[in-house]
Amino acid sequence: MYPTNYVVPIAVNEPVLDYAPGSKEREAIVKALNDAKSKTVDIPMFINGKEIRSGNIVEIRAPHNRNLLLGYFHRGDASHVQQAIDAALAAKDKWAAMPWEHRASIFLKAANLLAGPYRAKMNAATMLGQSKNIYQAEIDCVCELIDFFRYNVQFMSEIYAQQPRSNPSTWNRTEWRPLEGFVFALTPFNFTSIAGNLPTAPALFGNTVVWKPSNTQVYSAQLIIDILKEAGLPDGVINMVLVPGPVAGEVIFNHPDFAGIHYTGSTEVFQNIWKTIGNNIHKYKSYPRIVGETGGKDFAMIHPSSVPEQVVTAIVRGSFEFQGQKCSALSRAYVPSNLWPKIQELLLKELSTVKMGDVEDFTNFVNAVIDEASFKKLEGYIEQARKDSDASIFYGGNCDSSKGYFIEPTVIVTTNPTYVTMSEELFGPVVTIYVYDENKFEETLELVDKTSIYALTGCIFSADRYAIDLATKKLVNAAGNFYINDKPTGAVVGQQPFGGARGSGTNDKAGSALNLYRWVSPRSIKETFVSPVTYQYPFMSE
Ligand code: NAD
């Protein structure tokens, strides 16, 4: 209407509350946990702003206490996926045409709802549904998701401000169009923040979205929908379907208006999706954007000059927080022979203090793994390590599913640097240590680089700057997020843009403008003020 050149609120990272005994936030979370447990929820799909109940209900239980029934969700089928696509396409033009400041406001409001009235409720849902302790829940479903909402808005305003050069006779302009069609957001169980970011980042730019969360994250996914609704997201912009992945894929990857996928999850699923898209490429109106952040086999390379206490802290936090179910979790460590005796001693001392159990007992550092399939898979690797001559269980190894899916923090020591748990992603509280000859630092860097197909995160511990420089150079392609004297987990939006290459994904860096560029399809407009009236150029004169 009138000229505008709005400046968005400058994004800052949401402070992490500490939940110490006696604090206000501690009181609020205890109340929210009790509220959540006092009822069972009935979670519908959410298509075109409407709650859709199929009647085909699936139970949601707490991973750490299978007797605790949290609620049900309604499982849909291919017809619901089709409805969600139709709703997204119908909502597209109006949403894309909405002035960007209104789109931005919706997500800034969502951030504030999450920081305030929804904070305890969202933490409680993530704690109970995904078995996170309060600190792991707070840094994920509250702080990181708020950061995604706020920083994405700021990055959007910076992207939109970019314009090409012009000259006096022509004016060049860039129009930041959304993609043509709809975007598919396919999200994992392990981070509520990722589940929230993957559908909203494309939506912020005027895209409309079909979102399929993981079965084991639906309990907190519902709250994301509640928040977006309360923040004013119009009907049809984000449509949540609760169907098995292949059912969604079958409809979506055959649709001519499929414009892109925003995926986080395992590498195998992503590779199959990529193949399917490739096989169907002739069916689409545009080449779909394929953004996928996938698995990791994240390493710690320990130089002989390192401080053992720092190394052990990094191993315990990096490997066992949220039961190692982070794509960035430290799962292979290379320890030099000179430090191994001290590191063994400190590791045993520290691990003997680690408590495991229910999320409601705040003294527990470790809780349950997500489900039975994960429990069985981890138990299988641990049992195999007990049998293999080139591996041994240094600590832990007990698995107990009598009440919930508990896998004790487990340290495997191997004499074989390519042992299976040094190269495959286990996605649980298991770290494998390989002790290398302290005189073979450089050769060991090569091992680190070549042992797995992944390249997500990794760290170097060293007090020697030449060693840090050498590791940084030799491991240049071994990790998309590389840490010096720190554990390889805990990336913060706006500070350490996140993602890896090789088998770990397309490295489109969630938490930065780079990711957001994938959700726009710019149109370049050139306007000539006085158009030529003859085709002949001066060089053609006699
Ligand atoms: P997953 O691959 O089992 O599931 C991811 C999503 O894909 C879920 O919504 C699932 O229902 C769906 N899916 C599964 N099979 C499908 C199929 N055949 N077709 C279509 N969709 C399908 O992953 P998960 O267990 O939920 O999450 C853990 C994985 O995610 C780990 O490998 C982890 O490393 C990775 N992860 C990566 C990052 C990152 O940023 N790189 C972050 C978090 C998690």
mmCIF file of C-alpha atoms and ligand atoms in Angstrom, residues 184 186-191 194 212-216 243-249 253 263-267 269-270 272-273 292-296 325-328 370 425 427 456 498-500 504, ligand 1:
data_model
loop_
_atom_site.group_PDB
_atom_site.id
_atom_site.type_symbol
_atom_site.label_atom_id
_atom_site.label_comp_id
_atom_site.label_asym_id
_atom_site.label_seq_id
_atom_site.Cartn_x
_atom_site.Cartn_y
_atom_site.Cartn_z
ATOM 1 C CA PHE A 184 7.447 -31.974 1.410
ATOM 2 C CA LEU A 186 9.944 -35.254 6.258
ATOM 3 C CA THR A 187 11.237 -35.134 9.816
ATOM 4 C CA PRO A 188 13.037 -37.427 12.321
ATOM 5 C CA PHE A 189 12.155 -38.337 15.907
ATOM 6 C CA ASN A 190 15.188 -37.024 17.664
ATOM 7 C CA PHE A 191 14.839 -33.236 17.551
ATOM 8 C CA ILE A 194 14.104 -30.014 13.432
ATOM 9 C CA LYS A 212 5.102 -35.869 7.780
ATOM 10 C CA PRO A 213 6.626 -36.145 11.253
ATOM 11 C CA SER A 214 8.141 -39.333 12.632
ATOM 12 C CA ASN A 215 5.680 -41.670 14.427
ATOM 13 C CA THR A 216 7.701 -41.368 17.592
ATOM 14 C CA VAL A 243 1.085 -41.830 7.641
ATOM 15 C CA PRO A 244 3.896 -44.353 7.182
ATOM 16 C CA GLY A 245 6.792 -42.821 5.242
ATOM 17 C CA PRO A 246 6.451 -45.014 2.124
ATOM 18 C CA VAL A 247 2.722 -44.180 1.898
ATOM 19 C CA ALA A 248 3.532 -40.463 1.840
ATOM 20 C CA GLY A 249 6.372 -41.034 -0.614
ATOM 21 C CA PHE A 253 7.036 -38.382 -5.413
ATOM 22 C CA TYR A 263 14.437 -33.978 4.944
ATOM 23 C CA THR A 264 16.311 -35.017 8.041
ATOM 24 C CA GLY A 265 16.702 -38.672 8.955
ATOM 25 C CA SER A 266 18.771 -41.705 8.154
ATOM 26 C CA THR A 267 21.049 -41.939 5.131
ATOM 27 C CA VAL A 269 15.978 -43.555 3.566
ATOM 28 C CA PHE A 270 17.384 -40.409 1.947
ATOM 29 C CA ASN A 272 16.123 -44.251 -1.617
ATOM 30 C CA ILE A 273 14.152 -41.018 -1.804
ATOM 31 C CA GLY A 292 18.698 -33.767 3.271
ATOM 32 C CA GLU A 293 20.666 -33.901 6.485
ATOM 33 C CA THR A 294 21.342 -37.515 7.329
ATOM 34 C CA GLY A 295 23.472 -39.836 9.449
ATOM 35 C CA GLY A 296 26.835 -39.443 11.120
ATOM 36 C CA GLN A 325 20.555 -40.253 19.617
ATOM 37 C CA LYS A 326 21.966 -37.134 17.997
ATOM 38 C CA CYS A 327 23.233 -37.148 14.450
ATOM 39 C CA SER A 328 26.258 -35.329 15.922
ATOM 40 C CA ILE A 370 13.239 -44.181 21.497
ATOM 41 C CA GLU A 425 25.966 -45.356 12.731
ATOM 42 C CA PHE A 427 22.352 -44.105 17.012
ATOM 43 C CA LEU A 456 28.941 -34.814 9.776
ATOM 44 C CA PHE A 498 24.765 -27.300 10.828
ATOM 45 C CA GLY A 499 25.260 -30.067 8.274
ATOM 46 C CA GLY A 500 27.743 -32.461 6.756
ATOM 47 C CA SER A 504 25.800 -37.211 5.842
HETATM 48 P P1 NAD B 1 14.451 -42.347 9.873
HETATM 49 O O1 NAD B 1 15.257 -42.360 8.650
HETATM 50 O O2 NAD B 1 14.003 -43.629 10.447
HETATM 51 O O3 NAD B 1 13.117 -41.484 9.643
HETATM 52 C C1 NAD B 1 13.142 -40.146 9.166
HETATM 53 C C2 NAD B 1 11.767 -39.848 8.562
HETATM 54 O O4 NAD B 1 11.643 -40.579 7.344
HETATM 55 C C3 NAD B 1 10.600 -40.274 9.446
HETATM 56 O O5 NAD B 1 9.553 -39.345 9.348
HETATM 57 C C4 NAD B 1 10.210 -41.614 8.852
HETATM 58 O O6 NAD B 1 8.865 -41.960 9.103
HETATM 59 C C5 NAD B 1 10.454 -41.370 7.378
HETATM 60 N N1 NAD B 1 10.672 -42.579 6.591
HETATM 61 C C6 NAD B 1 11.222 -43.757 6.996
HETATM 62 N N2 NAD B 1 11.257 -44.620 5.952
HETATM 63 C C7 NAD B 1 10.738 -43.974 4.885
HETATM 64 C C8 NAD B 1 10.521 -44.326 3.526
HETATM 65 N N3 NAD B 1 10.854 -45.532 3.070
HETATM 66 N N4 NAD B 1 9.960 -43.409 2.702
HETATM 67 C C9 NAD B 1 9.637 -42.176 3.156
HETATM 68 N N5 NAD B 1 9.818 -41.800 4.435
HETATM 69 C C10 NAD B 1 10.370 -42.668 5.291
HETATM 70 O O7 NAD B 1 15.274 -41.490 10.956
HETATM 71 P P2 NAD B 1 15.003 -41.296 12.512
HETATM 72 O O8 NAD B 1 15.266 -42.596 13.229
HETATM 73 O O9 NAD B 1 13.711 -40.608 12.760
HETATM 74 O O10 NAD B 1 16.153 -40.255 12.874
HETATM 75 C C11 NAD B 1 17.457 -40.659 13.103
HETATM 76 C C12 NAD B 1 18.331 -40.451 11.899
HETATM 77 O O11 NAD B 1 18.296 -39.086 11.526
HETATM 78 C C13 NAD B 1 19.790 -40.759 12.187
HETATM 79 O O12 NAD B 1 20.355 -41.406 11.074
HETATM 80 C C14 NAD B 1 20.402 -39.382 12.383
HETATM 81 O O13 NAD B 1 21.785 -39.319 12.160
HETATM 82 C C15 NAD B 1 19.606 -38.569 11.424
HETATM 83 N N6 NAD B 1 19.621 -37.153 11.808
HETATM 84 C C16 NAD B 1 20.429 -36.306 11.086
HETATM 85 C C17 NAD B 1 20.502 -34.958 11.432
HETATM 86 C C18 NAD B 1 21.375 -34.013 10.658
HETATM 87 O O14 NAD B 1 21.205 -32.809 10.785
HETATM 88 N N7 NAD B 1 22.320 -34.518 9.871
HETATM 89 C C19 NAD B 1 19.750 -34.484 12.507
HETATM 90 C C20 NAD B 1 18.924 -35.377 13.192
HETATM 91 C C21 NAD B 1 18.869 -36.705 12.824
#
